[in-house]
């Protein structure tokens, strides 16, 4: 047996199920062995005192994407994935975003080109379907599935992106045929438009009014409707960025009834509240995202939903816009809340913030941190066991954490292109000091050591085979449950 390329010795290894001290032997970019006393290696790194987690998997981030407003977001694949790497995320699933009238094939090719040129970490795409016309679903989708795309996103709100219930059912049926996961932005579009008009008519235009313009009940209705449509077709869905206690409760009930529904929340809904928007002038625009930040009681409910398994993933929903005329202020220096691009940066700090909250401060603990930020997203989106765990045969994507290092997040630009972070001034304990992608060290002590283009596309197969709860059968007969629903 040839020697290991690298042995990482004596670290405390954390997986979604276990925490233990061992050596990791790496050969040809993969983990070859996890055992005591591995020796025969070209290089040995002493990791005693450090915690080793799998590289983070961020299953929801917007990169170099044409947004609902028609604006490009601030990041390129290079800037976004550099920031991901620095924060310990080694796999991202951004979007290939179709808008109305566009060819899905051309859209996916375009995003492939951009990612191939710029990505520093590995990636797959969720295909956004804003125009699921018959030729897109029947002619364009099947070859894209065959070339390794296994998930879709649809929007139930946003003027340029939303689809109606009938279109949604078409998408669900197509997804069922190919075994794709359908991710849903579930908010009631009519309620958002109506509330927006009411608020504007009364002169409530400041950033803080973005919060009531996306009413809580609109999220509840959107999630409920998404689950109902998915149930009609017997198609699994993932509810993206759950922000309210009531929204999580809808998913909890539906899962209890055996519905094939999964849910994620995001760092910002766990660690920030709508009070952030109550700043003088336009400053609160930095914290405008959709769904909006909510209340402290929602944070508690979301943590609980993560603990009991109602929600399975924590993503960043990284959607960066600068506080200038290319981004948040594109419609003028004093825009109303309706004119401000939705979204905030979060790719880089997702893991350090959550390590601090979950490991250093002890909320849910180290294994649950790994599960929610790496293992479960990898499983749900068909990337496991290549990604999301530390085991023989997995890619050697590893993060070495110094659990005692405290870092105060500066109020200065980070590696991404947003120009600000919503978390400036916070002190976190625990920091990713070395990051490995397929056995190559891509970050050491804050220094990026990989070039744009180092990231690889991760083809996935449809079929839901990897979904962790065991509820879905990969060989599901398409005629069976679907027929039953049509009869009922
Ligand atoms: O405000 C956000 N999250 N913008 C990104 C688009 C989306 O809905 O995920
Ligand atoms: Zn969304
Ligand atoms: Zn998003």
Short mmCIF file of C-alpha atoms and ligand atoms in Angstrom, two decimals:
data_model
loop_
_atom_site.label_atom_id
_atom_site.label_comp_id
_atom_site.label_asym_id
_atom_site.label_seq_id
_atom_site.Cartn_x
_atom_site.Cartn_y
_atom_site.Cartn_z
CA UNK A 1 0.00 0.00 0.00
CA UNK A 2 1.47 3.37 -0.95
CA UNK A 3 1.96 5.89 1.86
CA UNK A 4 -0.71 8.41 2.76
CA UNK A 5 -0.31 11.79 1.12
CA UNK A 6 -1.20 13.37 4.43
CA UNK A 7 -1.99 12.29 7.97
CA UNK A 8 -3.79 14.68 10.28
CA UNK A 9 -2.85 13.41 13.70
CA UNK A 10 -4.62 13.45 17.02
CA UNK A 11 -7.48 15.86 16.33
CA UNK A 12 -10.90 15.54 17.95
CA UNK A 13 -13.00 14.34 15.05
CA UNK A 14 -16.68 15.26 14.98
CA UNK A 15 -19.28 13.58 12.80
CA UNK A 16 -23.04 13.85 12.98
CA UNK A 17 -23.06 10.87 15.33
CA UNK A 18 -19.73 10.69 17.17
CA UNK A 19 -16.92 12.72 18.64
CA UNK A 20 -13.60 10.88 19.11
CA UNK A 21 -9.84 11.33 18.91
CA UNK A 22 -8.11 9.66 15.94
CA UNK A 23 -5.78 10.19 13.00
CA UNK A 24 -7.06 10.80 9.47
CA UNK A 25 -5.09 9.31 6.60
CA UNK A 26 -5.62 10.96 3.22
CA UNK A 27 -4.72 9.51 -0.16
CA UNK A 28 -5.60 10.86 -3.63
CA UNK A 29 -7.95 13.50 -2.23
CA UNK A 30 -10.01 11.04 -0.23
CA UNK A 31 -10.09 9.89 3.34
CA UNK A 32 -8.36 6.50 3.26
CA UNK A 33 -8.35 5.70 6.96
CA UNK A 34 -9.63 6.97 10.29
CA UNK A 35 -7.71 5.14 13.00
CA UNK A 36 -5.16 5.40 15.79
CA UNK A 37 -1.44 5.70 15.09
CA UNK A 38 -1.33 6.23 11.32
CA UNK A 39 2.28 6.73 10.32
CA UNK A 40 3.30 6.01 6.78
CA UNK A 41 2.72 9.48 5.29
CA UNK A 42 4.48 12.04 3.11
CA UNK A 43 3.27 14.80 5.44
CA UNK A 44 1.96 14.78 8.99
CA UNK A 45 0.00 17.60 10.61
CA UNK A 46 -0.32 17.71 14.38
CA UNK A 47 -3.95 18.51 15.17
CA UNK A 48 -3.91 17.78 18.89
CA UNK A 49 -6.19 20.28 20.68
CA UNK A 50 -8.07 21.06 17.49
CA UNK A 51 -11.58 19.94 16.51
CA UNK A 52 -11.98 18.46 13.02
CA UNK A 53 -15.34 18.66 11.25
CA UNK A 54 -16.33 17.80 7.70
CA UNK A 55 -16.18 20.78 5.33
CA UNK A 56 -19.43 22.71 5.52
CA UNK A 57 -22.14 22.16 2.91
CA UNK A 58 -24.15 25.33 2.30
CA UNK A 59 -27.28 24.19 0.49
CA UNK A 60 -28.74 27.62 -0.26
CA UNK A 61 -26.69 30.59 -1.44
CA UNK A 62 -27.10 33.08 -4.27
CA UNK A 63 -23.94 33.61 -6.26
CA UNK A 64 -23.45 35.80 -9.33
CA UNK A 65 -27.20 35.56 -9.75
CA UNK A 66 -29.75 37.69 -11.52
CA UNK A 67 -32.20 38.45 -8.72
CA UNK A 68 -35.93 39.05 -8.58
CA UNK A 69 -35.29 42.80 -8.82
CA UNK A 70 -33.40 42.36 -12.11
CA UNK A 71 -30.11 43.25 -10.31
CA UNK A 72 -27.03 41.04 -10.36
CA UNK A 73 -25.98 40.27 -6.82
CA UNK A 74 -22.64 41.57 -5.65
CA UNK A 75 -20.59 38.37 -5.72
CA UNK A 76 -18.82 36.46 -8.42
CA UNK A 77 -18.18 32.75 -7.99
CA UNK A 78 -14.64 33.71 -7.08
CA UNK A 79 -15.50 36.18 -4.31
CA UNK A 80 -18.37 34.14 -2.86
CA UNK A 81 -16.53 30.83 -2.78
CA UNK A 82 -13.36 32.46 -1.43
CA UNK A 83 -15.45 33.68 1.47
CA UNK A 84 -17.05 30.24 1.81
CA UNK A 85 -13.61 28.61 2.02
CA UNK A 86 -12.36 31.07 4.63
CA UNK A 87 -15.33 30.18 6.80
CA UNK A 88 -14.90 26.41 6.41
CA UNK A 89 -17.55 25.74 3.76
CA UNK A 90 -16.16 23.47 1.04
CA UNK A 91 -19.37 22.69 -0.88
CA UNK A 92 -22.03 25.16 -2.02
CA UNK A 93 -25.32 24.74 -3.81
CA UNK A 94 -26.13 28.08 -5.46
CA UNK A 95 -28.71 28.59 -8.18
CA UNK A 96 -28.99 28.55 -11.94
CA UNK A 97 -31.79 31.06 -12.16
CA UNK A 98 -34.20 30.96 -15.06
CA UNK A 99 -36.35 34.08 -15.52
CA UNK A 100 -39.49 34.21 -17.66
CA UNK A 101 -38.79 33.57 -21.35
CA UNK A 102 -35.34 32.09 -20.79
CA UNK A 103 -34.17 28.68 -21.92
CA UNK A 104 -33.33 26.58 -18.86
CA UNK A 105 -30.59 24.78 -20.78
CA UNK A 106 -28.92 28.08 -21.71
CA UNK A 107 -29.25 29.33 -18.11
CA UNK A 108 -27.60 26.24 -16.66
CA UNK A 109 -24.80 26.39 -19.25
CA UNK A 110 -24.21 30.03 -18.35
CA UNK A 111 -23.94 29.36 -14.61
CA UNK A 112 -21.69 26.37 -15.32
CA UNK A 113 -19.31 28.62 -17.25
CA UNK A 114 -19.18 31.18 -14.46
CA UNK A 115 -18.64 28.57 -11.75
CA UNK A 116 -16.00 26.68 -13.74
CA UNK A 117 -14.05 29.89 -14.11
CA UNK A 118 -14.36 31.18 -10.55
CA UNK A 119 -15.30 28.55 -7.99
CA UNK A 120 -12.76 27.79 -5.28
CA UNK A 121 -14.90 25.16 -3.53
CA UNK A 122 -17.01 22.34 -4.97
CA UNK A 123 -20.54 23.08 -6.16
CA UNK A 124 -23.83 21.86 -7.54
CA UNK A 125 -26.83 23.92 -8.65
CA UNK A 126 -30.49 24.15 -7.79
CA UNK A 127 -32.28 25.10 -11.01
CA UNK A 128 -34.74 27.97 -10.41
CA UNK A 129 -37.83 27.51 -12.55
CA UNK A 130 -39.67 30.81 -13.10
CA UNK A 131 -41.15 29.76 -16.43
CA UNK A 132 -42.04 26.06 -16.37
CA UNK A 133 -43.61 26.06 -19.83
CA UNK A 134 -44.16 22.64 -21.42
CA UNK A 135 -41.00 22.62 -23.55
CA UNK A 136 -38.87 23.49 -20.51
CA UNK A 137 -40.27 20.60 -18.46
CA UNK A 138 -40.55 18.07 -21.27
CA UNK A 139 -37.56 18.87 -23.52
CA UNK A 140 -35.00 20.82 -21.50
CA UNK A 141 -35.27 19.26 -18.05
CA UNK A 142 -34.62 15.55 -18.83
CA UNK A 143 -31.12 16.04 -20.36
CA UNK A 144 -30.21 18.38 -17.49
CA UNK A 145 -31.21 15.68 -15.02
CA UNK A 146 -29.10 13.17 -16.96
CA UNK A 147 -26.12 15.53 -16.74
CA UNK A 148 -26.30 15.59 -12.93
CA UNK A 149 -28.82 18.20 -11.78
CA UNK A 150 -31.10 16.87 -9.08
CA UNK A 151 -32.93 19.78 -7.45
CA UNK A 152 -35.17 22.71 -8.32
CA UNK A 153 -36.31 25.89 -6.62
CA UNK A 154 -39.60 27.65 -7.17
CA UNK A 155 -40.91 30.92 -5.76
CA UNK A 156 -44.48 31.49 -4.64
CA UNK A 157 -43.74 35.23 -4.43
CA UNK A 158 -41.62 37.92 -6.18
CA UNK A 159 -43.15 39.53 -9.29
CA UNK A 160 -40.54 38.25 -11.75
CA UNK A 161 -40.11 34.76 -10.35
CA UNK A 162 -43.36 33.54 -8.83
CA UNK A 163 -45.32 30.67 -10.30
CA UNK A 164 -49.00 29.98 -9.67
CA UNK A 165 -50.44 26.80 -8.19
CA UNK A 166 -51.09 25.19 -11.57
CA UNK A 167 -47.52 25.82 -12.71
CA UNK A 168 -46.28 24.56 -9.34
CA UNK A 169 -48.19 21.31 -9.84
CA UNK A 170 -46.59 20.94 -13.28
CA UNK A 171 -43.15 21.39 -11.70
CA UNK A 172 -43.94 18.91 -8.92
CA UNK A 173 -45.10 16.33 -11.43
CA UNK A 174 -41.96 16.77 -13.54
CA UNK A 175 -39.81 16.54 -10.41
CA UNK A 176 -41.58 13.34 -9.43
CA UNK A 177 -40.94 11.80 -12.82
CA UNK A 178 -37.21 12.46 -12.47
CA UNK A 179 -36.83 12.04 -8.69
CA UNK A 180 -35.77 15.64 -8.03
CA UNK A 181 -36.03 17.57 -4.78
CA UNK A 182 -38.16 20.72 -5.08
CA UNK A 183 -37.16 23.63 -2.84
CA UNK A 184 -39.81 26.25 -2.25
CA UNK A 185 -39.81 29.92 -1.31
CA UNK A 186 -43.17 29.74 0.45
CA UNK A 187 -44.81 33.11 1.13
CA UNK A 188 -48.21 34.39 -0.03
CA UNK A 189 -47.62 36.83 -2.89
CA UNK A 190 -50.99 38.61 -2.69
CA UNK A 191 -50.60 39.30 1.02
CA UNK A 192 -47.12 40.75 0.49
CA UNK A 193 -48.28 43.03 -2.34
CA UNK A 194 -51.39 44.13 -0.45
CA UNK A 195 -49.52 44.85 2.78
CA UNK A 196 -46.84 46.72 0.84
CA UNK A 197 -49.45 49.00 -0.74
CA UNK A 198 -51.18 49.63 2.60
CA UNK A 199 -47.94 50.56 4.31
CA UNK A 200 -46.75 52.80 1.46
CA UNK A 201 -50.12 54.59 1.28
CA UNK A 202 -49.75 55.51 4.95
CA UNK A 203 -46.20 56.79 4.49
CA UNK A 204 -44.55 53.83 6.20
CA UNK A 205 -41.60 53.57 3.84
CA UNK A 206 -38.56 53.05 6.10
CA UNK A 207 -36.61 49.75 6.01
CA UNK A 208 -38.30 48.49 9.18
CA UNK A 209 -41.66 48.28 7.35
CA UNK A 210 -40.30 45.50 5.20
CA UNK A 211 -41.03 43.26 8.20
CA UNK A 212 -44.85 43.71 8.38
CA UNK A 213 -44.98 43.78 4.57
CA UNK A 214 -44.13 40.07 4.67
CA UNK A 215 -46.76 39.03 7.23
CA UNK A 216 -46.13 35.95 9.33
CA UNK A 217 -49.42 34.44 8.24
CA UNK A 218 -48.20 34.73 4.64
CA UNK A 219 -45.40 32.31 5.43
CA UNK A 220 -47.85 29.95 7.13
CA UNK A 221 -50.18 30.03 4.14
CA UNK A 222 -47.32 29.59 1.66
CA UNK A 223 -45.88 26.58 3.49
CA UNK A 224 -49.30 25.04 3.92
CA UNK A 225 -50.14 25.46 0.24
CA UNK A 226 -46.76 24.13 -0.86
CA UNK A 227 -47.24 21.03 1.29
CA UNK A 228 -50.79 20.54 -0.02
CA UNK A 229 -49.69 20.79 -3.66
CA UNK A 230 -46.77 18.42 -3.01
CA UNK A 231 -49.12 15.96 -1.31
CA UNK A 232 -51.43 15.93 -4.33
CA UNK A 233 -48.52 14.85 -6.51
CA UNK A 234 -46.80 12.78 -3.79
CA UNK A 235 -43.58 14.71 -4.37
CA UNK A 236 -41.01 15.62 -1.67
CA UNK A 237 -40.34 19.29 -1.01
CA UNK A 238 -37.85 21.32 0.99
CA UNK A 239 -39.24 24.51 2.52
CA UNK A 240 -36.47 27.07 2.34
CA UNK A 241 -35.64 29.73 4.94
CA UNK A 242 -38.37 29.10 7.53
CA UNK A 243 -38.54 32.26 9.66
CA UNK A 244 -41.53 31.92 12.01
CA UNK A 245 -42.58 29.64 14.84
CA UNK A 246 -45.90 29.07 13.08
CA UNK A 247 -44.21 28.17 9.81
CA UNK A 248 -42.09 25.56 11.58
CA UNK A 249 -45.24 24.24 13.29
CA UNK A 250 -46.92 23.67 9.91
CA UNK A 251 -43.95 21.54 8.84
CA UNK A 252 -43.93 19.73 12.18
CA UNK A 253 -47.58 18.74 11.80
CA UNK A 254 -47.20 17.74 8.18
CA UNK A 255 -44.23 15.49 8.94
CA UNK A 256 -46.25 13.94 11.73
CA UNK A 257 -48.91 13.15 9.18
CA UNK A 258 -46.32 11.45 6.99
CA UNK A 259 -45.93 14.22 4.43
CA UNK A 260 -42.66 14.22 2.51
CA UNK A 261 -41.60 17.68 3.62
CA UNK A 262 -38.22 18.90 4.82
CA UNK A 263 -37.30 22.34 6.13
CA UNK A 264 -34.33 24.63 6.54
CA UNK A 265 -33.75 27.81 8.42
CA UNK A 266 -30.82 30.20 8.09
CA UNK A 267 -28.17 31.63 10.40
CA UNK A 268 -29.84 35.04 10.40
CA UNK A 269 -33.21 33.76 11.65
CA UNK A 270 -31.43 32.08 14.57
CA UNK A 271 -29.06 34.90 15.52
CA UNK A 272 -30.65 38.20 14.42
CA UNK A 273 -34.09 39.75 15.01
CA UNK A 274 -36.22 42.40 13.31
CA UNK A 275 -34.92 44.93 15.87
CA UNK A 276 -31.86 45.23 13.58
CA UNK A 277 -33.99 47.15 11.07
CA UNK A 278 -34.90 49.85 13.63
CA UNK A 279 -31.86 51.94 12.82
CA UNK A 280 -31.91 55.58 11.83
CA UNK A 281 -32.19 56.52 8.16
CA UNK A 282 -31.55 53.88 5.55
CA UNK A 283 -29.07 51.81 7.60
CA UNK A 284 -31.67 49.11 8.32
CA UNK A 285 -31.57 48.22 4.60
CA UNK A 286 -28.55 46.05 5.33
CA UNK A 287 -30.82 43.68 7.29
CA UNK A 288 -33.62 43.47 4.70
CA UNK A 289 -34.10 39.92 3.54
CA UNK A 290 -37.07 37.74 2.65
CA UNK A 291 -38.65 36.32 4.65
CA UNK A 292 -37.74 39.10 7.09
CA UNK A 293 -35.97 38.76 10.40
CA UNK A 294 -38.51 37.99 13.14
CA UNK A 295 -38.78 37.98 16.94
CA UNK A 296 -36.72 36.42 19.76
CA UNK A 297 -39.56 33.94 20.34
CA UNK A 298 -39.20 32.76 16.73
CA UNK A 299 -35.51 32.11 17.33
CA UNK A 300 -36.40 29.85 20.25
CA UNK A 301 -38.99 27.99 18.18
CA UNK A 302 -36.56 27.50 15.29
CA UNK A 303 -33.85 26.13 17.57
CA UNK A 304 -36.42 23.71 18.96
CA UNK A 305 -37.50 22.72 15.44
CA UNK A 306 -33.86 21.96 14.61
CA UNK A 307 -33.44 19.99 17.82
CA UNK A 308 -36.44 17.72 17.24
CA UNK A 309 -35.81 17.28 13.51
CA UNK A 310 -38.68 19.35 12.12
CA UNK A 311 -36.03 21.37 10.27
CA UNK A 312 -32.91 19.59 9.06
CA UNK A 313 -30.54 22.19 7.63
CA UNK A 314 -29.10 25.61 8.41
CA UNK A 315 -28.12 27.47 5.26
CA UNK A 316 -26.77 30.99 4.77
CA UNK A 317 -29.19 32.15 2.06
CA UNK A 318 -26.19 34.32 1.13
CA UNK A 319 -27.65 37.06 -1.10
CA UNK A 320 -25.17 39.93 -1.12
CA UNK A 321 -25.97 43.51 -2.18
CA UNK A 322 -23.72 46.46 -1.54
CA UNK A 323 -25.01 49.56 0.27
CA UNK A 324 -24.49 51.62 -2.86
CA UNK A 325 -26.06 52.29 -6.26
CA UNK A 326 -25.13 48.82 -7.52
CA UNK A 327 -27.16 47.15 -4.79
CA UNK A 328 -29.40 48.20 -1.92
CA UNK A 329 -29.45 51.84 -3.13
CA UNK A 330 -29.90 51.11 -6.85
CA UNK A 331 -33.25 52.92 -6.82
CA UNK A 332 -31.82 56.08 -5.22
CA UNK A 333 -30.20 57.14 -1.94
CA UNK A 334 -33.44 57.01 0.07
CA UNK A 335 -35.42 54.09 -1.29
CA UNK A 336 -38.62 52.83 0.26
CA UNK A 337 -38.47 49.34 1.74
CA UNK A 338 -40.16 48.05 -1.43
CA UNK A 339 -37.28 49.32 -3.58
CA UNK A 340 -34.46 47.72 -1.59
CA UNK A 341 -32.89 44.47 -2.82
CA UNK A 342 -33.64 41.58 -0.50
CA UNK A 343 -30.81 39.63 1.02
CA UNK A 344 -27.67 39.74 3.13
CA UNK A 345 -24.23 38.14 3.02
CA UNK A 346 -23.61 35.07 5.18
CA UNK A 347 -21.56 32.39 3.43
CA UNK A 348 -18.32 33.05 5.27
CA UNK A 349 -19.64 33.46 8.79
CA UNK A 350 -22.33 30.75 8.78
CA UNK A 351 -20.05 28.14 10.33
CA UNK A 352 -18.08 30.36 12.75
CA UNK A 353 -21.30 31.93 14.08
CA UNK A 354 -22.99 28.56 14.47
CA UNK A 355 -19.89 26.92 15.98
CA UNK A 356 -19.92 29.69 18.58
CA UNK A 357 -23.66 29.31 19.27
CA UNK A 358 -23.86 25.51 19.15
CA UNK A 359 -20.46 24.29 20.32
CA UNK A 360 -18.81 27.06 22.37
CA UNK A 361 -22.06 28.19 23.99
CA UNK A 362 -23.35 24.61 24.01
CA UNK A 363 -26.68 24.87 22.20
CA UNK A 364 -27.37 21.42 20.66
CA UNK A 365 -23.65 20.52 20.64
CA UNK A 366 -20.91 19.52 18.25
CA UNK A 367 -22.50 16.54 16.47
CA UNK A 368 -25.71 18.45 15.82
CA UNK A 369 -23.60 21.33 14.46
CA UNK A 370 -22.03 18.91 11.97
CA UNK A 371 -25.38 17.36 11.11
CA UNK A 372 -27.21 20.63 10.43
CA UNK A 373 -24.43 22.37 8.52
CA UNK A 374 -22.86 19.50 6.57
CA UNK A 375 -24.21 15.95 6.87
CA UNK A 376 -27.94 16.51 6.50
CA UNK A 377 -27.66 18.93 3.56
CA UNK A 378 -25.27 16.50 1.85
CA UNK A 379 -27.74 13.64 2.37
CA UNK A 380 -30.86 15.53 1.39
CA UNK A 381 -29.32 16.86 -1.82
CA UNK A 382 -27.62 13.63 -2.91
CA UNK A 383 -24.00 14.50 -2.09
CA UNK A 384 -23.44 12.08 0.78
CA UNK A 385 -21.16 10.20 1.59
CA UNK A 386 -18.77 11.95 -0.83
CA UNK A 387 -19.48 15.17 1.05
CA UNK A 388 -20.71 15.98 4.55
CA UNK A 389 -18.91 13.39 6.68
CA UNK A 390 -15.55 12.05 7.79
CA UNK A 391 -15.31 8.42 6.75
CA UNK A 392 -13.12 6.21 4.54
CA UNK A 393 -14.02 6.91 0.91
CA UNK A 394 -15.35 10.42 1.52
CA UNK A 395 -13.65 13.43 -0.03
CA UNK A 396 -11.03 14.80 2.34
CA UNK A 397 -12.92 18.05 2.94
CA UNK A 398 -11.95 18.97 6.48
CA UNK A 399 -12.03 21.96 8.78
CA UNK A 400 -9.61 22.26 11.69
CA UNK A 401 -11.09 24.44 14.42
CA UNK A 402 -9.23 26.12 17.25
CA UNK A 403 -12.01 25.92 19.85
CA UNK A 404 -10.38 28.45 22.17
CA UNK A 405 -9.74 31.24 19.69
CA UNK A 406 -11.97 34.30 20.12
CA UNK A 407 -12.51 36.56 17.14
CA UNK A 408 -14.38 39.86 17.09
CA UNK A 409 -15.97 40.30 13.67
CA UNK A 410 -14.68 43.59 12.27
CA UNK A 411 -16.88 46.24 10.72
CA UNK A 412 -14.79 46.01 7.58
CA UNK A 413 -15.28 44.36 4.20
CA UNK A 414 -14.84 40.61 4.18
CA UNK A 415 -13.72 38.44 1.29
CA UNK A 416 -17.17 38.52 -0.31
CA UNK A 417 -18.24 41.56 -2.25
CA UNK A 418 -21.12 42.82 -0.07
CA UNK A 419 -18.95 45.44 1.63
CA UNK A 420 -20.50 44.82 5.05
CA UNK A 421 -21.50 42.04 7.38
CA UNK A 422 -24.72 42.04 9.41
CA UNK A 423 -22.75 40.50 12.29
CA UNK A 424 -20.10 43.24 12.79
CA UNK A 425 -18.98 43.67 16.39
CA UNK A 426 -19.92 40.17 17.58
CA UNK A 427 -17.29 38.08 19.27
CA UNK A 428 -17.30 34.38 18.47
CA UNK A 429 -15.30 31.62 20.16
CA UNK A 430 -13.94 28.87 17.95
CA UNK A 431 -12.41 29.63 14.56
CA UNK A 432 -11.60 27.59 11.42
CA UNK A 433 -7.81 27.80 11.24
CA UNK A 434 -7.12 25.30 8.42
CA UNK A 435 -9.47 24.13 5.66
CA UNK A 436 -8.89 21.22 3.26
CA UNK A 437 -10.71 20.50 0.01
CA UNK A 438 -10.12 17.02 -1.41
CA UNK A 439 -6.93 16.81 0.63
CA UNK A 440 -5.52 20.16 -0.51
CA UNK A 441 -5.13 22.88 2.06
CA UNK A 442 -7.16 25.81 0.73
CA UNK A 443 -7.06 28.03 3.83
CA UNK A 444 -4.39 28.42 6.48
CA UNK A 445 -4.82 31.02 9.20
CA UNK A 446 -7.01 33.29 7.13
CA UNK A 447 -4.84 33.01 4.03
CA UNK A 448 -6.50 31.62 0.90
CA UNK A 449 -4.27 29.06 -0.82
CA UNK A 450 -6.46 27.97 -3.74
CA UNK A 451 -7.04 29.57 -7.10
CA UNK A 452 -10.32 30.32 -8.88
CA UNK A 453 -11.34 27.25 -10.82
CA UNK A 454 -10.16 24.83 -8.11
CA UNK A 455 -13.77 23.95 -7.31
CA UNK A 456 -15.44 21.07 -9.15
CA UNK A 457 -19.01 20.51 -10.27
CA UNK A 458 -20.71 17.71 -8.31
CA UNK A 459 -23.07 15.79 -10.54
CA UNK A 460 -25.96 14.22 -8.62
CA UNK A 461 -28.47 11.65 -9.63
CA UNK A 462 -32.19 12.04 -9.10
CA UNK A 463 -34.07 9.45 -7.09
CA UNK A 464 -34.15 10.76 -3.50
CA UNK A 465 -32.08 7.73 -2.60
CA UNK A 466 -30.05 9.57 -0.03
CA UNK A 467 -32.80 11.23 2.00
CA UNK A 468 -31.95 10.45 5.61
CA UNK A 469 -35.24 9.64 7.26
CA UNK A 470 -35.69 6.50 5.22
CA UNK A 471 -39.22 7.57 4.38
CA UNK A 472 -38.62 7.75 0.63
CA UNK A 473 -38.16 4.69 -1.47
CA UNK A 474 -35.86 5.35 -4.43
CA UNK A 475 -37.67 2.81 -6.55
CA UNK A 476 -41.05 4.40 -5.87
CA UNK A 477 -43.49 3.37 -8.54
CA UNK A 478 -44.64 6.66 -10.11
CA UNK A 479 -48.07 5.27 -10.84
CA UNK A 480 -48.86 4.13 -7.32
CA UNK A 481 -49.35 6.99 -4.88
CA UNK A 482 -49.93 9.49 -7.62
CA UNK A 483 -52.88 7.46 -8.83
CA UNK A 484 -54.17 7.16 -5.29
CA UNK A 485 -54.12 10.92 -4.87
CA UNK A 486 -55.93 11.46 -8.13
CA UNK A 487 -58.66 9.10 -7.03
CA UNK A 488 -59.18 10.72 -3.61
O1 LIG B 1 -33.84 37.98 0.83
C1 LIG B 1 -33.38 37.00 0.31
N1 LIG B 1 -33.25 35.90 0.98
N2 LIG B 1 -33.01 37.03 -0.97
C2 LIG B 1 -32.64 35.96 -1.73
C3 LIG B 1 -33.76 35.40 -2.52
C4 LIG B 1 -34.50 34.31 -1.82
O2 LIG B 1 -35.69 34.39 -1.73
O3 LIG B 1 -33.95 33.32 -1.35
ZN1 LIG B 2 -36.19 32.23 -1.21
ZN1 LIG B 3 -32.44 32.42 -1.13
#
